[in-house]
Amino acid sequence: MVRLLRTQIAFGQLPNFRIVHFCVQSNHLHLIAEADGKLALADGVKRTKTRIARRLNRALHRSGSFFDQRYHRRSLSTPREVRNALCYVINNERHHADERGEVLPATWFDPFSSAPWFDGWSAPLLIDEPWKKTVTQIPRPTELARTWLLRVGWKRHGLIAVDEVPARHATKAKKRQKRRSRDV
């Protein structure tokens, strides 16, 4: 299924709509896309959803609507917002593992995301297992970012560590930091 989704993401690129990063969850997708306006975004998302739904329905021998809800759109306008969104999408499984009280290995990256093709890691990915080699040899299904914010701007706030857990809420992170400083 993930191969099918990667293929549809690759074919979902349009001159005015580009999927730059993604992660596949059990019941939804996270996408970071660039578009040349609101109409291009709406059209690009609609085409992508339709293409994915048709292919998944065919693969699962079913018919009917596949996506219940309309997509949730959030415009990112600052370097920090873009960095946080990138971390959240690329390391999303770490976020969910943390919520379950699990800790993933430090060198693990999400093979169901665009993590293997991400060029903003704070250190190179460690390709120490056969599955990692297989995933990193797959052709990149996403487009390269064109906007300054998504190409360069977000890096003002630091590159992303492969083992970074996306923060649930800034207030929780601040509380943890305060507790640590009191304990010192």
Short mmCIF file of N, CA and C in Angstrom, two decimals:
data_model
loop_
_atom_site.label_atom_id
_atom_site.label_comp_id
_atom_site.label_asym_id
_atom_site.label_seq_id
_atom_site.Cartn_x
_atom_site.Cartn_y
_atom_site.Cartn_z
N MET A 1 0.82 -1.20 0.00
CA MET A 1 0.00 0.00 0.00
C MET A 1 0.86 1.27 0.00
N VAL A 2 1.93 1.23 0.79
CA VAL A 2 2.79 2.42 0.86
C VAL A 2 3.43 2.68 -0.50
N ARG A 3 3.81 1.64 -1.19
CA ARG A 3 4.39 1.80 -2.54
C ARG A 3 3.37 2.48 -3.45
N LEU A 4 2.12 2.04 -3.36
CA LEU A 4 1.05 2.63 -4.16
C LEU A 4 0.90 4.12 -3.81
N LEU A 5 0.92 4.44 -2.52
CA LEU A 5 0.78 5.85 -2.10
C LEU A 5 1.96 6.68 -2.58
N ARG A 6 3.17 6.15 -2.45
CA ARG A 6 4.35 6.88 -2.93
C ARG A 6 4.22 7.18 -4.42
N THR A 7 3.78 6.18 -5.18
CA THR A 7 3.61 6.37 -6.62
C THR A 7 2.59 7.45 -6.92
N GLN A 8 1.48 7.45 -6.20
CA GLN A 8 0.44 8.45 -6.43
C GLN A 8 0.91 9.84 -6.01
N ILE A 9 1.71 9.92 -4.97
CA ILE A 9 2.29 11.21 -4.56
C ILE A 9 3.21 11.70 -5.68
N ALA A 10 4.03 10.82 -6.22
CA ALA A 10 4.93 11.21 -7.31
C ALA A 10 4.16 11.70 -8.52
N PHE A 11 3.05 11.03 -8.85
CA PHE A 11 2.25 11.44 -10.00
C PHE A 11 1.33 12.62 -9.69
N GLY A 12 1.24 13.00 -8.43
CA GLY A 12 0.37 14.10 -8.03
C GLY A 12 0.96 15.47 -8.26
N GLN A 13 2.19 15.52 -8.72
CA GLN A 13 2.85 16.81 -8.91
C GLN A 13 2.28 17.51 -10.15
N LEU A 14 2.01 18.78 -9.99
CA LEU A 14 1.51 19.61 -11.09
C LEU A 14 2.41 20.84 -11.19
N PRO A 15 2.38 21.56 -12.29
CA PRO A 15 3.21 22.77 -12.38
C PRO A 15 2.92 23.78 -11.27
N ASN A 16 1.66 23.84 -10.80
CA ASN A 16 1.30 24.83 -9.79
C ASN A 16 1.00 24.21 -8.42
N PHE A 17 1.31 22.92 -8.25
CA PHE A 17 1.07 22.20 -6.99
C PHE A 17 2.13 21.12 -6.83
N ARG A 18 2.86 21.21 -5.71
CA ARG A 18 3.96 20.28 -5.48
C ARG A 18 3.87 19.68 -4.08
N ILE A 19 3.92 18.36 -3.98
CA ILE A 19 4.00 17.70 -2.68
C ILE A 19 5.48 17.59 -2.36
N VAL A 20 5.88 18.21 -1.25
CA VAL A 20 7.29 18.29 -0.88
C VAL A 20 7.65 17.27 0.20
N HIS A 21 6.74 17.03 1.14
CA HIS A 21 6.98 16.03 2.19
C HIS A 21 5.66 15.36 2.55
N PHE A 22 5.76 14.15 3.10
CA PHE A 22 4.56 13.39 3.46
C PHE A 22 4.88 12.37 4.54
N CYS A 23 3.84 11.89 5.19
CA CYS A 23 3.92 10.68 5.99
C CYS A 23 2.58 9.97 5.91
N VAL A 24 2.65 8.67 5.87
CA VAL A 24 1.47 7.82 5.77
C VAL A 24 1.17 7.26 7.15
N GLN A 25 -0.03 7.49 7.63
CA GLN A 25 -0.48 6.93 8.91
C GLN A 25 -1.48 5.82 8.62
N SER A 26 -1.95 5.15 9.65
CA SER A 26 -2.87 4.03 9.43
C SER A 26 -4.20 4.48 8.84
N ASN A 27 -4.62 5.71 9.14
CA ASN A 27 -5.93 6.16 8.65
C ASN A 27 -5.93 7.55 8.03
N HIS A 28 -4.77 8.12 7.78
CA HIS A 28 -4.71 9.42 7.13
C HIS A 28 -3.30 9.69 6.63
N LEU A 29 -3.17 10.78 5.91
CA LEU A 29 -1.88 11.23 5.38
C LEU A 29 -1.59 12.63 5.90
N HIS A 30 -0.33 12.92 6.08
CA HIS A 30 0.11 14.30 6.31
C HIS A 30 0.91 14.69 5.08
N LEU A 31 0.61 15.84 4.53
CA LEU A 31 1.33 16.34 3.36
C LEU A 31 1.81 17.76 3.64
N ILE A 32 2.98 18.07 3.17
CA ILE A 32 3.44 19.46 3.10
C ILE A 32 3.57 19.74 1.62
N ALA A 33 2.81 20.72 1.17
CA ALA A 33 2.76 21.02 -0.26
C ALA A 33 2.98 22.50 -0.49
N GLU A 34 3.44 22.82 -1.67
CA GLU A 34 3.54 24.20 -2.13
C GLU A 34 2.55 24.34 -3.28
N ALA A 35 1.90 25.48 -3.32
CA ALA A 35 0.95 25.73 -4.41
C ALA A 35 1.02 27.20 -4.80
N ASP A 36 0.68 27.46 -6.04
CA ASP A 36 0.68 28.82 -6.55
C ASP A 36 -0.69 29.46 -6.32
N GLY A 37 -1.15 29.45 -5.07
CA GLY A 37 -2.43 30.06 -4.73
C GLY A 37 -3.41 29.05 -4.15
N LYS A 38 -4.50 29.59 -3.60
CA LYS A 38 -5.51 28.75 -2.94
C LYS A 38 -6.22 27.81 -3.90
N LEU A 39 -6.53 28.30 -5.10
CA LEU A 39 -7.20 27.44 -6.08
C LEU A 39 -6.30 26.29 -6.53
N ALA A 40 -5.03 26.58 -6.73
CA ALA A 40 -4.08 25.53 -7.13
C ALA A 40 -3.95 24.50 -6.02
N LEU A 41 -3.94 24.96 -4.77
CA LEU A 41 -3.86 24.04 -3.64
C LEU A 41 -5.10 23.15 -3.59
N ALA A 42 -6.27 23.77 -3.66
CA ALA A 42 -7.52 23.00 -3.60
C ALA A 42 -7.59 21.98 -4.74
N ASP A 43 -7.23 22.41 -5.94
CA ASP A 43 -7.26 21.51 -7.09
C ASP A 43 -6.23 20.39 -6.94
N GLY A 44 -5.03 20.73 -6.50
CA GLY A 44 -3.97 19.73 -6.33
C GLY A 44 -4.34 18.69 -5.28
N VAL A 45 -4.90 19.14 -4.17
CA VAL A 45 -5.30 18.20 -3.11
C VAL A 45 -6.44 17.32 -3.62
N LYS A 46 -7.41 17.93 -4.29
CA LYS A 46 -8.55 17.16 -4.81
C LYS A 46 -8.07 16.08 -5.79
N ARG A 47 -7.20 16.45 -6.71
CA ARG A 47 -6.68 15.49 -7.69
C ARG A 47 -5.90 14.36 -6.99
N THR A 48 -5.09 14.74 -6.01
CA THR A 48 -4.30 13.75 -5.28
C THR A 48 -5.20 12.78 -4.52
N LYS A 49 -6.20 13.34 -3.81
CA LYS A 49 -7.13 12.48 -3.07
C LYS A 49 -7.88 11.54 -4.01
N THR A 50 -8.33 12.05 -5.13
CA THR A 50 -9.07 11.23 -6.10
C THR A 50 -8.19 10.12 -6.64
N ARG A 51 -6.97 10.46 -7.03
CA ARG A 51 -6.05 9.47 -7.59
C ARG A 51 -5.74 8.39 -6.56
N ILE A 52 -5.46 8.79 -5.31
CA ILE A 52 -5.16 7.81 -4.26
C ILE A 52 -6.37 6.93 -3.98
N ALA A 53 -7.54 7.55 -3.86
CA ALA A 53 -8.76 6.79 -3.56
C ALA A 53 -9.04 5.75 -4.65
N ARG A 54 -8.92 6.15 -5.90
CA ARG A 54 -9.18 5.20 -7.00
C ARG A 54 -8.22 4.02 -6.95
N ARG A 55 -6.94 4.31 -6.76
CA ARG A 55 -5.94 3.23 -6.74
C ARG A 55 -6.11 2.33 -5.52
N LEU A 56 -6.39 2.92 -4.35
CA LEU A 56 -6.59 2.11 -3.15
C LEU A 56 -7.86 1.27 -3.27
N ASN A 57 -8.93 1.87 -3.76
CA ASN A 57 -10.17 1.11 -3.95
C ASN A 57 -9.93 -0.08 -4.89
N ARG A 58 -9.21 0.16 -5.96
CA ARG A 58 -8.92 -0.93 -6.90
C ARG A 58 -8.08 -2.02 -6.21
N ALA A 59 -7.05 -1.61 -5.47
CA ALA A 59 -6.17 -2.58 -4.80
C ALA A 59 -6.91 -3.36 -3.72
N LEU A 60 -7.88 -2.72 -3.07
CA LEU A 60 -8.62 -3.37 -1.98
C LEU A 60 -9.93 -4.00 -2.46
N HIS A 61 -10.17 -3.96 -3.76
CA HIS A 61 -11.39 -4.53 -4.35
C HIS A 61 -12.65 -3.95 -3.69
N ARG A 62 -12.68 -2.63 -3.63
CA ARG A 62 -13.84 -1.96 -3.05
C ARG A 62 -14.19 -0.76 -3.91
N SER A 63 -15.30 -0.11 -3.57
CA SER A 63 -15.69 1.10 -4.31
C SER A 63 -16.26 2.10 -3.32
N GLY A 64 -16.51 3.29 -3.81
CA GLY A 64 -17.08 4.33 -2.96
C GLY A 64 -16.02 5.30 -2.48
N SER A 65 -16.47 6.25 -1.66
CA SER A 65 -15.54 7.28 -1.19
C SER A 65 -14.54 6.65 -0.22
N PHE A 66 -13.34 7.15 -0.27
CA PHE A 66 -12.27 6.60 0.56
C PHE A 66 -11.95 7.56 1.70
N PHE A 67 -11.96 8.84 1.40
CA PHE A 67 -11.65 9.85 2.41
C PHE A 67 -12.95 10.45 2.91
N ASP A 68 -13.20 10.33 4.22
CA ASP A 68 -14.44 10.86 4.80
C ASP A 68 -14.44 12.38 4.82
N GLN A 69 -13.32 12.93 5.22
CA GLN A 69 -13.29 14.36 5.51
C GLN A 69 -12.54 15.14 4.44
N ARG A 70 -12.86 16.41 4.44
CA ARG A 70 -12.13 17.35 3.62
C ARG A 70 -10.75 17.52 4.24
N TYR A 71 -9.81 17.93 3.46
CA TYR A 71 -8.47 18.10 4.00
C TYR A 71 -8.41 19.29 4.96
N HIS A 72 -7.45 19.23 5.88
CA HIS A 72 -7.20 20.34 6.80
C HIS A 72 -6.01 21.11 6.25
N ARG A 73 -6.22 22.37 5.98
CA ARG A 73 -5.17 23.20 5.40
C ARG A 73 -4.68 24.19 6.44
N ARG A 74 -3.38 24.32 6.51
CA ARG A 74 -2.80 25.33 7.38
C ARG A 74 -1.65 25.98 6.62
N SER A 75 -1.76 27.28 6.42
CA SER A 75 -0.68 28.01 5.75
C SER A 75 0.45 28.23 6.74
N LEU A 76 1.65 28.02 6.30
CA LEU A 76 2.84 28.21 7.14
C LEU A 76 3.53 29.48 6.68
N SER A 77 3.71 30.42 7.59
CA SER A 77 4.23 31.72 7.16
C SER A 77 5.52 32.16 7.84
N THR A 78 6.00 31.40 8.81
CA THR A 78 7.26 31.78 9.46
C THR A 78 8.24 30.61 9.40
N PRO A 79 9.53 30.90 9.49
CA PRO A 79 10.52 29.81 9.50
C PRO A 79 10.27 28.80 10.63
N ARG A 80 9.89 29.27 11.81
CA ARG A 80 9.64 28.35 12.93
C ARG A 80 8.44 27.45 12.65
N GLU A 81 7.37 28.01 12.08
CA GLU A 81 6.20 27.19 11.75
C GLU A 81 6.57 26.10 10.74
N VAL A 82 7.39 26.45 9.76
CA VAL A 82 7.79 25.48 8.75
C VAL A 82 8.67 24.40 9.38
N ARG A 83 9.61 24.79 10.23
CA ARG A 83 10.46 23.79 10.88
C ARG A 83 9.61 22.84 11.73
N ASN A 84 8.69 23.40 12.51
CA ASN A 84 7.84 22.56 13.35
C ASN A 84 6.99 21.61 12.51
N ALA A 85 6.47 22.09 11.39
CA ALA A 85 5.65 21.25 10.51
C ALA A 85 6.50 20.14 9.89
N LEU A 86 7.69 20.48 9.44
CA LEU A 86 8.58 19.47 8.86
C LEU A 86 8.89 18.38 9.88
N CYS A 87 9.26 18.80 11.08
CA CYS A 87 9.57 17.84 12.14
C CYS A 87 8.35 16.97 12.44
N TYR A 88 7.18 17.59 12.51
CA TYR A 88 5.96 16.85 12.83
C TYR A 88 5.63 15.83 11.74
N VAL A 89 5.75 16.22 10.49
CA VAL A 89 5.40 15.31 9.40
C VAL A 89 6.45 14.20 9.25
N ILE A 90 7.71 14.57 9.21
CA ILE A 90 8.76 13.58 8.95
C ILE A 90 8.98 12.65 10.14
N ASN A 91 8.84 13.17 11.35
CA ASN A 91 9.04 12.35 12.56
C ASN A 91 7.72 12.05 13.25
N ASN A 92 6.63 12.00 12.51
CA ASN A 92 5.30 11.82 13.10
C ASN A 92 5.17 10.53 13.89
N GLU A 93 5.78 9.47 13.43
CA GLU A 93 5.67 8.20 14.17
C GLU A 93 6.37 8.29 15.52
N ARG A 94 7.42 9.09 15.62
CA ARG A 94 8.07 9.31 16.93
C ARG A 94 7.10 10.01 17.87
N HIS A 95 6.35 10.95 17.34
CA HIS A 95 5.34 11.66 18.14
C HIS A 95 4.33 10.66 18.70
N HIS A 96 3.81 9.78 17.84
CA HIS A 96 2.80 8.81 18.29
C HIS A 96 3.41 7.77 19.24
N ALA A 97 4.64 7.35 18.99
CA ALA A 97 5.31 6.41 19.89
C ALA A 97 5.48 7.05 21.26
N ASP A 98 5.86 8.32 21.30
CA ASP A 98 6.02 9.04 22.56
C ASP A 98 4.69 9.09 23.33
N GLU A 99 3.60 9.32 22.61
CA GLU A 99 2.28 9.33 23.26
C GLU A 99 1.94 7.98 23.85
N ARG A 100 2.42 6.90 23.23
CA ARG A 100 2.17 5.54 23.74
C ARG A 100 3.18 5.15 24.82
N GLY A 101 4.12 6.03 25.11
CA GLY A 101 5.15 5.73 26.11
C GLY A 101 6.29 4.88 25.56
N GLU A 102 6.41 4.82 24.25
CA GLU A 102 7.47 4.04 23.61
C GLU A 102 8.60 4.96 23.15
N VAL A 103 9.79 4.40 23.09
CA VAL A 103 10.94 5.14 22.56
C VAL A 103 11.49 4.34 21.37
N LEU A 104 11.52 4.97 20.23
CA LEU A 104 12.06 4.32 19.03
C LEU A 104 13.59 4.43 19.03
N PRO A 105 14.29 3.50 18.41
CA PRO A 105 15.75 3.58 18.35
C PRO A 105 16.21 4.92 17.77
N ALA A 106 17.32 5.43 18.28
CA ALA A 106 17.81 6.75 17.89
C ALA A 106 18.07 6.89 16.40
N THR A 107 18.45 5.81 15.74
CA THR A 107 18.78 5.90 14.31
C THR A 107 17.61 5.51 13.40
N TRP A 108 16.45 5.19 13.98
CA TRP A 108 15.28 4.81 13.20
C TRP A 108 14.72 6.03 12.48
N PHE A 109 14.27 5.85 11.25
CA PHE A 109 13.51 6.89 10.55
C PHE A 109 12.29 6.23 9.94
N ASP A 110 11.28 7.03 9.67
CA ASP A 110 10.00 6.51 9.22
C ASP A 110 10.05 6.14 7.74
N PRO A 111 9.99 4.85 7.42
CA PRO A 111 10.03 4.45 6.01
C PRO A 111 8.74 4.76 5.27
N PHE A 112 7.70 5.16 6.01
CA PHE A 112 6.41 5.49 5.40
C PHE A 112 6.24 7.00 5.28
N SER A 113 7.36 7.68 5.17
CA SER A 113 7.34 9.14 5.04
C SER A 113 8.38 9.55 4.01
N SER A 114 8.55 10.85 3.86
CA SER A 114 9.58 11.36 2.96
C SER A 114 10.92 11.51 3.67
N ALA A 115 11.04 10.97 4.88
CA ALA A 115 12.29 11.06 5.65
C ALA A 115 13.53 10.62 4.88
N PRO A 116 13.46 9.52 4.11
CA PRO A 116 14.68 9.09 3.41
C PRO A 116 15.23 10.12 2.42
N TRP A 117 14.39 11.03 1.94
CA TRP A 117 14.81 12.01 0.94
C TRP A 117 14.96 13.41 1.53
N PHE A 118 14.76 13.54 2.83
CA PHE A 118 14.85 14.84 3.51
C PHE A 118 16.31 15.27 3.58
N ASP A 119 16.58 16.52 3.20
CA ASP A 119 17.96 17.00 3.20
C ASP A 119 18.26 17.95 4.35
N GLY A 120 17.41 17.97 5.36
CA GLY A 120 17.62 18.87 6.49
C GLY A 120 17.93 18.17 7.80
N TRP A 121 18.44 16.93 7.72
CA TRP A 121 18.81 16.23 8.94
C TRP A 121 20.06 16.86 9.55
N SER A 122 20.14 16.85 10.87
CA SER A 122 21.32 17.41 11.54
C SER A 122 22.54 16.51 11.39
N ALA A 123 22.33 15.25 11.04
CA ALA A 123 23.42 14.30 10.76
C ALA A 123 22.92 13.35 9.68
N PRO A 124 23.81 12.77 8.91
CA PRO A 124 23.37 11.83 7.87
C PRO A 124 22.62 10.64 8.48
N LEU A 125 21.65 10.13 7.73
CA LEU A 125 20.94 8.93 8.18
C LEU A 125 21.92 7.77 8.25
N LEU A 126 21.77 6.96 9.29
CA LEU A 126 22.60 5.77 9.42
C LEU A 126 21.89 4.61 8.72
N ILE A 127 22.49 4.12 7.66
CA ILE A 127 21.90 3.03 6.88
C ILE A 127 22.54 1.74 7.39
N ASP A 128 22.03 1.25 8.52
CA ASP A 128 22.63 0.11 9.21
C ASP A 128 21.77 -1.16 9.18
N GLU A 129 20.67 -1.11 8.45
CA GLU A 129 19.79 -2.28 8.35
C GLU A 129 19.34 -2.42 6.90
N PRO A 130 19.07 -3.66 6.45
CA PRO A 130 18.67 -3.87 5.05
C PRO A 130 17.46 -3.05 4.62
N TRP A 131 16.45 -2.90 5.48
CA TRP A 131 15.25 -2.15 5.09
C TRP A 131 15.60 -0.69 4.81
N LYS A 132 16.57 -0.14 5.54
CA LYS A 132 16.96 1.25 5.32
C LYS A 132 17.62 1.42 3.95
N LYS A 133 18.45 0.45 3.59
CA LYS A 133 19.10 0.50 2.28
C LYS A 133 18.06 0.42 1.17
N THR A 134 17.09 -0.48 1.33
CA THR A 134 16.03 -0.65 0.33
C THR A 134 15.24 0.64 0.16
N VAL A 135 14.81 1.24 1.27
CA VAL A 135 13.98 2.45 1.21
C VAL A 135 14.75 3.62 0.61
N THR A 136 16.01 3.78 0.99
CA THR A 136 16.77 4.94 0.49
C THR A 136 17.14 4.81 -0.98
N GLN A 137 16.99 3.63 -1.57
CA GLN A 137 17.28 3.45 -2.99
C GLN A 137 16.06 3.70 -3.88
N ILE A 138 14.89 3.90 -3.27
CA ILE A 138 13.68 4.19 -4.03
C ILE A 138 13.79 5.62 -4.58
N PRO A 139 13.44 5.84 -5.83
CA PRO A 139 13.47 7.21 -6.37
C PRO A 139 12.58 8.15 -5.55
N ARG A 140 13.05 9.36 -5.39
CA ARG A 140 12.33 10.37 -4.61
C ARG A 140 10.93 10.59 -5.20
N PRO A 141 9.86 10.41 -4.38
CA PRO A 141 8.50 10.60 -4.90
C PRO A 141 8.02 12.05 -4.79
N THR A 142 8.75 12.88 -4.09
CA THR A 142 8.33 14.26 -3.84
C THR A 142 9.13 15.23 -4.70
N GLU A 143 8.63 16.45 -4.73
CA GLU A 143 9.33 17.52 -5.45
C GLU A 143 10.25 18.25 -4.48
N LEU A 144 11.28 18.88 -5.00
CA LEU A 144 12.12 19.74 -4.18
C LEU A 144 11.36 21.03 -3.90
N ALA A 145 11.55 21.57 -2.72
CA ALA A 145 10.89 22.82 -2.36
C ALA A 145 11.40 23.95 -3.24
N ARG A 146 10.50 24.88 -3.55
CA ARG A 146 10.88 26.05 -4.34
C ARG A 146 10.84 27.34 -3.53
N THR A 147 10.00 27.37 -2.49
CA THR A 147 9.87 28.60 -1.71
C THR A 147 11.05 28.74 -0.74
N TRP A 148 11.40 29.98 -0.45
CA TRP A 148 12.50 30.26 0.47
C TRP A 148 12.24 29.64 1.84
N LEU A 149 11.02 29.76 2.35
CA LEU A 149 10.71 29.21 3.68
C LEU A 149 10.97 27.72 3.76
N LEU A 150 10.57 26.98 2.76
CA LEU A 150 10.68 25.52 2.79
C LEU A 150 12.04 25.01 2.32
N ARG A 151 12.78 25.84 1.59
CA ARG A 151 14.12 25.44 1.15
C ARG A 151 15.18 25.80 2.17
N VAL A 152 15.11 27.05 2.67
CA VAL A 152 16.21 27.60 3.46
C VAL A 152 15.76 28.21 4.78
N GLY A 153 14.68 28.97 4.74
CA GLY A 153 14.28 29.79 5.88
C GLY A 153 14.14 29.04 7.19
N TRP A 154 13.53 27.87 7.17
CA TRP A 154 13.29 27.11 8.39
C TRP A 154 14.58 26.72 9.09
N LYS A 155 15.68 26.63 8.34
CA LYS A 155 16.96 26.18 8.90
C LYS A 155 17.53 27.18 9.90
N ARG A 156 17.00 28.40 9.93
CA ARG A 156 17.41 29.39 10.93
C ARG A 156 17.18 28.87 12.35
N HIS A 157 16.23 27.95 12.48
CA HIS A 157 15.87 27.42 13.80
C HIS A 157 16.49 26.06 14.05
N GLY A 158 17.45 25.67 13.25
CA GLY A 158 18.20 24.44 13.47
C GLY A 158 17.71 23.29 12.61
N LEU A 159 18.68 22.48 12.19
CA LEU A 159 18.34 21.28 11.43
C LEU A 159 17.61 20.30 12.35
N ILE A 160 16.98 19.31 11.78
CA ILE A 160 16.15 18.36 12.53
C ILE A 160 16.95 17.08 12.79
N ALA A 161 16.94 16.63 14.03
CA ALA A 161 17.60 15.37 14.40
C ALA A 161 16.67 14.21 14.07
N VAL A 162 17.23 13.13 13.58
CA VAL A 162 16.41 11.97 13.22
C VAL A 162 15.65 11.43 14.42
N ASP A 163 16.19 11.62 15.63
CA ASP A 163 15.51 11.12 16.83
C ASP A 163 14.70 12.19 17.57
N GLU A 164 14.50 13.34 16.93
CA GLU A 164 13.73 14.42 17.55
C GLU A 164 12.25 14.05 17.60
N VAL A 165 11.66 14.20 18.78
CA VAL A 165 10.23 13.93 18.94
C VAL A 165 9.49 15.25 18.78
N PRO A 166 8.60 15.35 17.80
CA PRO A 166 7.85 16.60 17.64
C PRO A 166 7.09 16.94 18.92
N ALA A 167 7.19 18.19 19.34
CA ALA A 167 6.53 18.62 20.57
C ALA A 167 5.02 18.55 20.41
N ARG A 168 4.36 18.09 21.48
CA ARG A 168 2.89 18.05 21.46
C ARG A 168 2.36 19.47 21.59
N HIS A 169 2.85 20.17 22.58
CA HIS A 169 2.45 21.56 22.79
C HIS A 169 3.65 22.29 23.37
N ALA A 170 3.82 23.51 22.97
CA ALA A 170 4.96 24.29 23.46
C ALA A 170 4.93 24.41 24.98
N THR A 171 3.73 24.53 25.56
CA THR A 171 3.64 24.69 27.01
C THR A 171 4.18 23.46 27.74
N LYS A 172 3.93 22.26 27.23
CA LYS A 172 4.45 21.05 27.86
C LYS A 172 5.97 21.02 27.77
N ALA A 173 6.50 21.43 26.64
CA ALA A 173 7.95 21.46 26.48
C ALA A 173 8.57 22.47 27.44
N LYS A 174 7.92 23.62 27.60
CA LYS A 174 8.43 24.63 28.53
C LYS A 174 8.39 24.12 29.96
N LYS A 175 7.32 23.41 30.34
CA LYS A 175 7.22 22.85 31.69
C LYS A 175 8.34 21.85 31.94
N ARG A 176 8.63 20.99 30.97
CA ARG A 176 9.72 20.02 31.12
C ARG A 176 11.04 20.76 31.30
N GLN A 177 11.24 21.81 30.53
CA GLN A 177 12.48 22.57 30.60
C GLN A 177 12.62 23.22 31.98
N LYS A 178 11.52 23.78 32.52
CA LYS A 178 11.56 24.39 33.85
C LYS A 178 11.91 23.35 34.91
N ARG A 179 11.29 22.15 34.81
CA ARG A 179 11.57 21.09 35.78
C ARG A 179 13.04 20.70 35.73
N ARG A 180 13.59 20.58 34.54
CA ARG A 180 15.00 20.21 34.40
C ARG A 180 15.90 21.27 35.02
N SER A 181 15.58 22.55 34.79
CA SER A 181 16.44 23.61 35.32
C SER A 181 16.35 23.68 36.85
N ARG A 182 15.19 23.34 37.43
CA ARG A 182 15.06 23.30 38.89
C ARG A 182 15.86 22.15 39.49
N ASP A 183 15.93 21.03 38.75
CA ASP A 183 16.62 19.84 39.25
C ASP A 183 18.14 19.99 39.24
N VAL A 184 18.63 20.96 38.49
CA VAL A 184 20.09 21.12 38.36
C VAL A 184 20.67 21.85 39.53
#
